[in-house]
Amino acid sequence: MLLCIDTGNTNTVFSIWDGTRFLSHWRIRTDHRRTADEYYVWLSTLIAVQRFELQIDACIISATAPRVVFNLRVLCNRYFDTRPLVVGKPDCLLPVPPRVDAGTTVGPDRLVNTVGAYDRHGPDLIVVDFGTATTFDVVDIDGAYIGGVIAPGVNLSLEALHMGAASLPHVDVTMPATVIGTNTVACIQSGVFWGYVGLVDGIVDKIRAERDRPMKVIATGGLAPLFDQGFDLFDAIEDDLTMHGLRLIHDFNKEMGNG
Ligand SMILES: Nc1ncnc2c1ncn2[C@@H]1O[C@H](COP(=O)(O)OP(=O)(O)O)[C@@H](O)[C@H]1O
Ligand SMILES: CC(C)(COP(=O)(O)O)[C@@H](O)C(=O)NCCC(=O)O
Ligand SMILES: [K+]
């Protein structure tokens, strides 16, 4: 079975592909100090709870936080006796290389999203990922990642307001009933929620204008459904897009005789 690991700046998600489907997924806070032994104890406990057999023979990792890769590699080597593929490293092949400025390191999550979305939806896509950062990844006719947009994430924006303004409390994101807030919390929620609806709408419009062609918008990340309440921002929401992309990249490398 294939172990897929997606490390974002906030959370790390593990999932196991049994050859036909993903068995389940498990989420742990991203922390580069976490050791291989800690990961293994945590993962094997959860797998036992769900009564799955832990028979991993291949691993693939996407890590936006590079420092976590060392311990994840040790986990794969020591406990699963495999050498993991690490997306973004030269020895991990991609079906189509990204077309960006020379020397640019594209976030591996964005490359993986591109592969997953192109497989499901074909060419001319904008993938919006609501993670720590909100990213827009533009997918060309041949499936290549050709650039995009990085904006501060929803929770990061809320946190920044709280950190920077003495009288603003920490607030959870939600869709406020009205745009005009009549208390501090409602005002903040309105600013962030409607601000993000406007941000997504505006950026998608501008990308479409710049590309001068119709483009589908695919959303992923935990907060995507929040922004899908009747605004018609997205053509599809897919919470498993990154895992799907990881599996495809693994299969592609296998087909090419790599790893
Ligand atoms: N279903 C959800 N509801 C509310 N907040 C969420 C949900 N899923 C994720 N988040 C929050 O969204 C932010 C980004 O999470 P995540 O998508 O795991 O980011 P990353 O991939 O960058 O680690 C975090 O602050 C997380 O707590
Ligand atoms: C933009 C990101 C911080 C998003 O990370 P995430 O929100 O998934 O934690 C990550 O993809 C990254 O560090 N990218 C490197 C720069 C780039 O993609 O151009
Ligand atoms: K992201």
mmCIF file of C-alpha atoms and ligand atoms in Angstrom:
data_model
loop_
_atom_site.group_PDB
_atom_site.id
_atom_site.type_symbol
_atom_site.label_atom_id
_atom_site.label_comp_id
_atom_site.label_asym_id
_atom_site.label_seq_id
_atom_site.Cartn_x
_atom_site.Cartn_y
_atom_site.Cartn_z
ATOM 1 C CA MET A 1 0.000 0.000 0.000
ATOM 2 C CA LEU A 2 1.047 3.576 -0.675
ATOM 3 C CA LEU A 3 1.464 6.043 2.190
ATOM 4 C CA CYS A 4 0.806 9.621 1.042
ATOM 5 C CA ILE A 5 1.948 12.461 3.302
ATOM 6 C CA ASP A 6 0.947 16.095 2.718
ATOM 7 C CA THR A 7 2.669 18.543 5.054
ATOM 8 C CA GLY A 8 1.235 22.045 5.005
ATOM 9 C CA ASN A 9 2.491 24.842 7.208
ATOM 10 C CA THR A 10 -0.304 24.184 9.736
ATOM 11 C CA ASN A 11 -1.299 20.523 9.419
ATOM 12 C CA THR A 12 0.148 17.296 8.076
ATOM 13 C CA VAL A 13 -2.221 14.753 6.553
ATOM 14 C CA PHE A 14 -1.410 11.043 6.175
ATOM 15 C CA SER A 15 -3.472 8.796 3.939
ATOM 16 C CA ILE A 16 -3.133 5.233 2.673
ATOM 17 C CA TRP A 17 -3.977 4.125 -0.853
ATOM 18 C CA ASP A 18 -4.739 0.409 -0.960
ATOM 19 C CA GLY A 19 -4.660 0.151 -4.764
ATOM 20 C CA THR A 20 -8.332 1.018 -5.236
ATOM 21 C CA ARG A 21 -9.181 3.668 -2.663
ATOM 22 C CA PHE A 22 -7.866 5.792 0.170
ATOM 23 C CA LEU A 23 -8.552 3.877 3.389
ATOM 24 C CA SER A 24 -8.810 6.928 5.609
ATOM 25 C CA HIS A 25 -6.873 10.048 6.418
ATOM 26 C CA TRP A 26 -5.283 11.252 9.635
ATOM 27 C CA ARG A 27 -4.245 14.798 10.487
ATOM 28 C CA ILE A 28 -1.499 15.963 12.848
ATOM 29 C CA ARG A 29 -0.225 19.476 13.605
ATOM 30 C CA THR A 30 2.903 20.253 11.581
ATOM 31 C CA ASP A 31 5.965 20.398 13.816
ATOM 32 C CA HIS A 32 9.439 19.784 12.429
ATOM 33 C CA ARG A 33 10.644 18.590 15.850
ATOM 34 C CA ARG A 34 8.333 15.579 15.695
ATOM 35 C CA THR A 35 10.501 12.466 15.374
ATOM 36 C CA ALA A 36 10.025 9.399 13.177
ATOM 37 C CA ASP A 37 9.237 7.377 16.311
ATOM 38 C CA GLU A 38 6.537 9.830 17.347
ATOM 39 C CA TYR A 39 4.929 9.699 13.911
ATOM 40 C CA TYR A 40 4.966 5.923 13.931
ATOM 41 C CA VAL A 41 3.400 5.532 17.362
ATOM 42 C CA TRP A 42 0.657 8.015 16.444
ATOM 43 C CA LEU A 43 -0.054 6.542 13.012
ATOM 44 C CA SER A 44 0.038 2.882 13.998
ATOM 45 C CA THR A 45 -2.311 3.569 16.919
ATOM 46 C CA LEU A 46 -4.892 5.233 14.696
ATOM 47 C CA ILE A 47 -4.593 2.508 12.099
ATOM 48 C CA ALA A 48 -5.110 -0.148 14.781
ATOM 49 C CA VAL A 49 -8.189 1.680 16.084
ATOM 50 C CA GLN A 50 -9.712 1.431 12.605
ATOM 51 C CA ARG A 51 -8.541 -2.164 12.285
ATOM 52 C CA PHE A 52 -6.550 -1.612 9.105
ATOM 53 C CA GLU A 53 -3.429 -3.618 8.385
ATOM 54 C CA LEU A 54 -0.334 -1.474 8.139
ATOM 55 C CA GLN A 55 1.436 -2.875 5.083
ATOM 56 C CA ILE A 56 3.206 0.068 3.500
ATOM 57 C CA ASP A 57 5.510 -0.648 0.584
ATOM 58 C CA ALA A 58 5.833 2.840 -0.904
ATOM 59 C CA CYS A 59 5.706 6.438 0.355
ATOM 60 C CA ILE A 60 5.345 9.859 -1.250
ATOM 61 C CA ILE A 61 5.730 13.191 0.540
ATOM 62 C CA SER A 62 4.745 16.761 -0.294
ATOM 63 C CA ALA A 63 6.134 19.209 2.249
ATOM 64 C CA THR A 64 5.690 22.996 2.194
ATOM 65 C CA ALA A 65 7.719 23.071 5.411
ATOM 66 C CA PRO A 66 11.103 21.674 4.268
ATOM 67 C CA ARG A 67 12.390 20.999 7.787
ATOM 68 C CA VAL A 68 9.858 18.213 8.384
ATOM 69 C CA VAL A 69 11.197 16.141 5.491
ATOM 70 C CA PHE A 70 14.154 14.726 7.425
ATOM 71 C CA ASN A 71 12.057 13.018 10.088
ATOM 72 C CA LEU A 72 9.469 11.841 7.553
ATOM 73 C CA ARG A 73 12.258 10.242 5.520
ATOM 74 C CA VAL A 74 13.482 8.466 8.650
ATOM 75 C CA LEU A 75 9.915 7.260 9.295
ATOM 76 C CA CYS A 76 9.698 5.755 5.799
ATOM 77 C CA ASN A 77 13.159 4.194 5.953
ATOM 78 C CA ARG A 78 13.024 2.808 9.466
ATOM 79 C CA TYR A 79 9.448 1.643 9.790
ATOM 80 C CA PHE A 80 8.382 0.882 6.231
ATOM 81 C CA ASP A 81 11.743 0.030 4.723
ATOM 82 C CA THR A 82 11.098 2.318 1.745
ATOM 83 C CA ARG A 83 12.800 5.328 0.217
ATOM 84 C CA PRO A 84 10.085 7.973 -0.159
ATOM 85 C CA LEU A 85 9.508 10.093 -3.229
ATOM 86 C CA VAL A 86 9.645 13.764 -2.203
ATOM 87 C CA VAL A 87 7.766 16.086 -4.559
ATOM 88 C CA GLY A 88 9.919 18.981 -5.699
ATOM 89 C CA LYS A 89 13.198 17.061 -5.343
ATOM 90 C CA PRO A 90 15.023 16.354 -8.609
ATOM 91 C CA ASP A 91 14.558 12.587 -8.240
ATOM 92 C CA CYS A 92 10.749 12.890 -8.185
ATOM 93 C CA LEU A 93 9.443 13.190 -11.737
ATOM 94 C CA LEU A 94 6.324 15.181 -12.643
ATOM 95 C CA PRO A 95 4.093 14.350 -15.631
ATOM 96 C CA VAL A 96 4.599 17.918 -16.919
ATOM 97 C CA PRO A 97 7.306 20.223 -15.529
ATOM 98 C CA PRO A 98 6.166 23.648 -14.247
ATOM 99 C CA ARG A 99 6.797 26.696 -16.423
ATOM 100 C CA VAL A 100 8.014 29.395 -14.038
ATOM 101 C CA ASP A 101 10.993 31.757 -13.732
ATOM 102 C CA ALA A 102 14.362 30.010 -13.599
ATOM 103 C CA GLY A 103 15.427 29.335 -10.028
ATOM 104 C CA THR A 104 11.885 29.511 -8.608
ATOM 105 C CA THR A 105 10.929 26.787 -6.155
ATOM 106 C CA VAL A 106 7.214 26.174 -6.522
ATOM 107 C CA GLY A 107 5.453 24.911 -3.396
ATOM 108 C CA PRO A 108 5.144 21.124 -3.791
ATOM 109 C CA ASP A 109 1.497 21.303 -2.668
ATOM 110 C CA ARG A 110 0.783 23.512 -5.666
ATOM 111 C CA LEU A 111 2.475 21.098 -8.071
ATOM 112 C CA VAL A 112 0.511 18.210 -6.577
ATOM 113 C CA ASN A 113 -2.786 20.133 -6.761
ATOM 114 C CA THR A 114 -2.074 20.882 -10.408
ATOM 115 C CA VAL A 115 -1.543 17.209 -11.250
ATOM 116 C CA GLY A 116 -4.656 16.102 -9.323
ATOM 117 C CA ALA A 117 -6.908 18.779 -10.803
ATOM 118 C CA TYR A 118 -5.707 18.297 -14.392
ATOM 119 C CA ASP A 119 -6.396 14.571 -14.159
ATOM 120 C CA ARG A 120 -9.984 15.185 -13.052
ATOM 121 C CA HIS A 121 -10.908 18.336 -14.926
ATOM 122 C CA GLY A 122 -8.581 18.638 -17.909
ATOM 123 C CA PRO A 123 -6.868 21.827 -19.062
ATOM 124 C CA ASP A 124 -7.348 25.521 -18.233
ATOM 125 C CA LEU A 125 -7.901 25.481 -14.496
ATOM 126 C CA ILE A 126 -7.496 27.729 -11.507
ATOM 127 C CA VAL A 127 -6.985 25.679 -8.321
ATOM 128 C CA VAL A 128 -7.727 27.615 -5.129
ATOM 129 C CA ASP A 129 -6.283 26.057 -1.969
ATOM 130 C CA PHE A 130 -7.407 27.483 1.378
ATOM 131 C CA GLY A 131 -4.498 26.477 3.612
ATOM 132 C CA THR A 132 -2.185 28.535 5.786
ATOM 133 C CA ALA A 133 -1.842 30.667 2.684
ATOM 134 C CA THR A 134 -4.595 30.950 0.086
ATOM 135 C CA THR A 135 -3.028 29.940 -3.203
ATOM 136 C CA PHE A 136 -4.252 30.109 -6.777
ATOM 137 C CA ASP A 137 -2.507 27.692 -9.132
ATOM 138 C CA VAL A 138 -2.993 28.171 -12.859
ATOM 139 C CA VAL A 139 -2.995 25.018 -15.014
ATOM 140 C CA ASP A 140 -2.207 25.339 -18.734
ATOM 141 C CA ILE A 141 -3.564 23.378 -21.710
ATOM 142 C CA ASP A 142 -1.006 20.580 -21.278
ATOM 143 C CA GLY A 143 -1.450 20.354 -17.497
ATOM 144 C CA ALA A 144 1.614 22.424 -16.614
ATOM 145 C CA TYR A 145 1.632 24.683 -13.576
ATOM 146 C CA ILE A 146 2.339 28.118 -15.039
ATOM 147 C CA GLY A 147 2.189 30.297 -11.940
ATOM 148 C CA GLY A 148 -0.497 31.810 -9.785
ATOM 149 C CA VAL A 149 -1.205 33.915 -6.759
ATOM 150 C CA ILE A 150 -0.306 33.667 -3.056
ATOM 151 C CA ALA A 151 -2.509 35.554 -0.586
ATOM 152 C CA PRO A 152 -2.533 35.413 3.213
ATOM 153 C CA GLY A 153 -4.682 32.580 4.513
ATOM 154 C CA VAL A 154 -8.036 33.226 6.143
ATOM 155 C CA ASN A 155 -6.920 32.216 9.637
ATOM 156 C CA LEU A 156 -3.614 34.024 9.211
ATOM 157 C CA SER A 157 -5.515 37.249 8.444
ATOM 158 C CA LEU A 158 -7.694 36.829 11.524
ATOM 159 C CA GLU A 159 -4.638 36.089 13.637
ATOM 160 C CA ALA A 160 -2.798 39.132 12.254
ATOM 161 C CA LEU A 161 -5.681 41.446 13.217
ATOM 162 C CA HIS A 162 -5.707 40.045 16.731
ATOM 163 C CA MET A 163 -1.918 40.277 17.071
ATOM 164 C CA GLY A 164 -1.593 43.777 15.657
ATOM 165 C CA ALA A 165 -4.573 45.568 17.166
ATOM 166 C CA ALA A 166 -4.821 45.815 20.947
ATOM 167 C CA SER A 167 -8.636 45.852 21.068
ATOM 168 C CA LEU A 168 -9.406 43.175 18.488
ATOM 169 C CA PRO A 169 -10.140 39.699 19.883
ATOM 170 C CA HIS A 170 -9.342 36.369 18.261
ATOM 171 C CA VAL A 171 -12.337 35.459 16.094
ATOM 172 C CA ASP A 172 -13.235 32.275 14.229
ATOM 173 C CA VAL A 173 -14.142 32.633 10.597
ATOM 174 C CA THR A 174 -17.788 32.266 9.694
ATOM 175 C CA MET A 175 -20.255 33.766 7.247
ATOM 176 C CA PRO A 176 -21.819 36.781 8.970
ATOM 177 C CA ALA A 177 -25.545 37.412 8.558
ATOM 178 C CA THR A 178 -25.026 40.960 7.334
ATOM 179 C CA VAL A 179 -22.163 42.923 5.804
ATOM 180 C CA ILE A 180 -22.498 45.770 8.283
ATOM 181 C CA GLY A 181 -21.350 44.400 11.614
ATOM 182 C CA THR A 182 -22.937 45.913 14.718
ATOM 183 C CA ASN A 183 -20.276 44.641 17.122
ATOM 184 C CA THR A 184 -16.527 44.136 16.942
ATOM 185 C CA VAL A 185 -16.656 40.392 16.308
ATOM 186 C CA ALA A 186 -19.248 40.768 13.539
ATOM 187 C CA CYS A 187 -17.188 43.575 11.942
ATOM 188 C CA ILE A 188 -14.063 41.373 11.853
ATOM 189 C CA GLN A 189 -15.985 38.379 10.512
ATOM 190 C CA SER A 190 -17.487 40.547 7.812
ATOM 191 C CA GLY A 191 -14.123 41.996 6.820
ATOM 192 C CA VAL A 192 -12.477 38.620 6.503
ATOM 193 C CA PHE A 193 -15.394 36.650 5.045
ATOM 194 C CA TRP A 194 -16.587 39.203 2.463
ATOM 195 C CA GLY A 195 -13.018 40.275 1.876
ATOM 196 C CA TYR A 196 -12.157 36.717 0.851
ATOM 197 C CA VAL A 197 -15.252 36.297 -1.320
ATOM 198 C CA GLY A 198 -14.189 39.483 -3.106
ATOM 199 C CA LEU A 199 -10.571 38.365 -3.267
ATOM 200 C CA VAL A 200 -11.428 35.015 -4.867
ATOM 201 C CA ASP A 201 -13.926 36.548 -7.270
ATOM 202 C CA GLY A 202 -11.607 39.385 -8.272
ATOM 203 C CA ILE A 203 -8.490 37.277 -8.736
ATOM 204 C CA VAL A 204 -10.337 34.609 -10.745
ATOM 205 C CA ASP A 205 -11.774 37.330 -13.028
ATOM 206 C CA LYS A 206 -8.382 38.874 -13.561
ATOM 207 C CA ILE A 207 -6.688 35.531 -14.283
ATOM 208 C CA ARG A 208 -9.413 34.698 -16.827
ATOM 209 C CA ALA A 209 -8.960 38.119 -18.459
ATOM 210 C CA GLU A 210 -5.172 37.701 -18.555
ATOM 211 C CA ARG A 211 -5.461 34.205 -20.043
ATOM 212 C CA ASP A 212 -8.305 35.327 -22.298
ATOM 213 C CA ARG A 213 -10.104 31.985 -22.143
ATOM 214 C CA PRO A 214 -12.689 30.180 -20.025
ATOM 215 C CA MET A 215 -11.164 28.490 -17.003
ATOM 216 C CA LYS A 216 -12.728 26.226 -14.404
ATOM 217 C CA VAL A 217 -12.161 27.013 -10.745
ATOM 218 C CA ILE A 218 -11.468 24.041 -8.449
ATOM 219 C CA ALA A 219 -11.327 24.667 -4.707
ATOM 220 C CA THR A 220 -9.650 22.582 -2.028
ATOM 221 C CA GLY A 221 -8.616 22.935 1.634
ATOM 222 C CA GLY A 222 -10.668 22.807 4.826
ATOM 223 C CA LEU A 223 -12.186 26.250 4.437
ATOM 224 C CA ALA A 224 -13.333 25.859 0.815
ATOM 225 C CA PRO A 225 -16.944 24.861 1.693
ATOM 226 C CA LEU A 226 -17.334 28.017 3.775
ATOM 227 C CA PHE A 227 -16.927 30.119 0.641
ATOM 228 C CA ASP A 228 -19.272 28.004 -1.402
ATOM 229 C CA GLN A 229 -22.515 29.200 0.094
ATOM 230 C CA GLY A 230 -24.329 30.393 -2.976
ATOM 231 C CA PHE A 231 -21.714 32.706 -4.482
ATOM 232 C CA ASP A 232 -20.898 30.513 -7.443
ATOM 233 C CA LEU A 233 -17.170 31.008 -6.916
ATOM 234 C CA PHE A 234 -16.170 27.414 -7.701
ATOM 235 C CA ASP A 235 -16.984 24.808 -10.335
ATOM 236 C CA ALA A 236 -16.008 22.025 -7.924
ATOM 237 C CA ILE A 237 -14.772 21.501 -4.370
ATOM 238 C CA GLU A 238 -12.475 18.553 -3.757
ATOM 239 C CA ASP A 239 -11.112 17.866 -0.324
ATOM 240 C CA ASP A 240 -8.965 14.954 -1.538
ATOM 241 C CA LEU A 241 -7.265 16.787 -4.414
ATOM 242 C CA THR A 242 -3.775 16.756 -2.884
ATOM 243 C CA MET A 243 -3.946 13.054 -2.013
ATOM 244 C CA HIS A 244 -5.192 12.267 -5.511
ATOM 245 C CA GLY A 245 -2.298 14.228 -6.999
ATOM 246 C CA LEU A 246 0.229 12.476 -4.761
ATOM 247 C CA ARG A 247 -1.029 9.084 -5.837
ATOM 248 C CA LEU A 248 -0.823 10.046 -9.520
ATOM 249 C CA ILE A 249 2.737 11.352 -9.148
ATOM 250 C CA HIS A 250 3.731 8.136 -7.405
ATOM 251 C CA ASP A 251 2.165 6.039 -10.197
ATOM 252 C CA PHE A 252 3.844 8.184 -12.847
ATOM 253 C CA ASN A 253 7.270 7.656 -11.270
ATOM 254 C CA LYS A 254 6.624 3.926 -11.060
ATOM 255 C CA GLU A 255 5.623 3.792 -14.722
ATOM 256 C CA MET A 256 8.812 5.636 -15.621
ATOM 257 C CA GLY A 257 10.820 3.067 -13.650
ATOM 258 C CA ASN A 258 11.792 5.626 -11.023
ATOM 259 C CA GLY A 259 11.739 4.424 -7.419
HETATM 260 N N1 LIG B 1 -12.932 22.521 8.309
HETATM 261 C C1 LIG B 1 -12.279 23.576 8.817
HETATM 262 N N2 LIG B 1 -12.942 24.540 9.499
HETATM 263 C C2 LIG B 1 -12.291 25.597 10.008
HETATM 264 N N3 LIG B 1 -10.969 25.801 9.882
HETATM 265 C C3 LIG B 1 -10.281 24.874 9.222
HETATM 266 C C4 LIG B 1 -10.877 23.717 8.655
HETATM 267 N N4 LIG B 1 -9.907 22.982 8.052
HETATM 268 C C5 LIG B 1 -8.775 23.663 8.241
HETATM 269 N N5 LIG B 1 -8.993 24.785 8.943
HETATM 270 C C6 LIG B 1 -8.020 25.791 9.310
HETATM 271 O O1 LIG B 1 -7.528 26.331 8.119
HETATM 272 C C7 LIG B 1 -6.138 26.637 8.240
HETATM 273 C C8 LIG B 1 -5.394 25.904 7.183
HETATM 274 O O2 LIG B 1 -5.464 24.522 7.461
HETATM 275 P P1 LIG B 1 -4.847 23.473 6.459
HETATM 276 O O3 LIG B 1 -5.712 23.401 5.259
HETATM 277 O O4 LIG B 1 -4.601 22.221 7.207
HETATM 278 O O5 LIG B 1 -3.501 24.244 6.123
HETATM 279 P P2 LIG B 1 -2.081 23.752 5.610
HETATM 280 O O6 LIG B 1 -2.343 22.819 4.473
HETATM 281 O O7 LIG B 1 -1.401 25.011 5.199
HETATM 282 O O8 LIG B 1 -1.393 23.079 6.749
HETATM 283 C C9 LIG B 1 -5.718 26.236 9.633
HETATM 284 O O9 LIG B 1 -5.692 27.396 10.430
HETATM 285 C C10 LIG B 1 -6.808 25.252 10.049
HETATM 286 O O10 LIG B 1 -6.987 25.261 11.438
HETATM 287 C C1 LIG B 2 2.414 29.175 -0.720
HETATM 288 C C2 LIG B 2 2.650 28.136 0.356
HETATM 289 C C3 LIG B 2 3.196 28.834 1.603
HETATM 290 C C4 LIG B 2 1.293 27.475 0.705
HETATM 291 O O1 LIG B 2 1.461 26.599 1.787
HETATM 292 P P1 LIG B 2 0.252 26.037 2.684
HETATM 293 O O2 LIG B 2 -0.785 27.096 2.763
HETATM 294 O O3 LIG B 2 -0.285 24.814 1.966
HETATM 295 O O4 LIG B 2 0.861 25.661 3.989
HETATM 296 C C5 LIG B 2 3.624 27.015 -0.150
HETATM 297 O O5 LIG B 2 3.110 26.456 -1.315
HETATM 298 C C6 LIG B 2 5.016 27.547 -0.392
HETATM 299 O O6 LIG B 2 5.783 27.707 0.525
HETATM 300 N N1 LIG B 2 5.347 27.822 -1.687
HETATM 301 C C7 LIG B 2 6.641 28.256 -2.100
HETATM 302 C C8 LIG B 2 6.570 29.413 -3.041
HETATM 303 C C9 LIG B 2 5.730 29.159 -4.302
HETATM 304 O O7 LIG B 2 4.901 28.267 -4.361
HETATM 305 O O8 LIG B 2 5.919 29.916 -5.287
HETATM 306 K K K B 3 -2.304 26.596 0.325
#
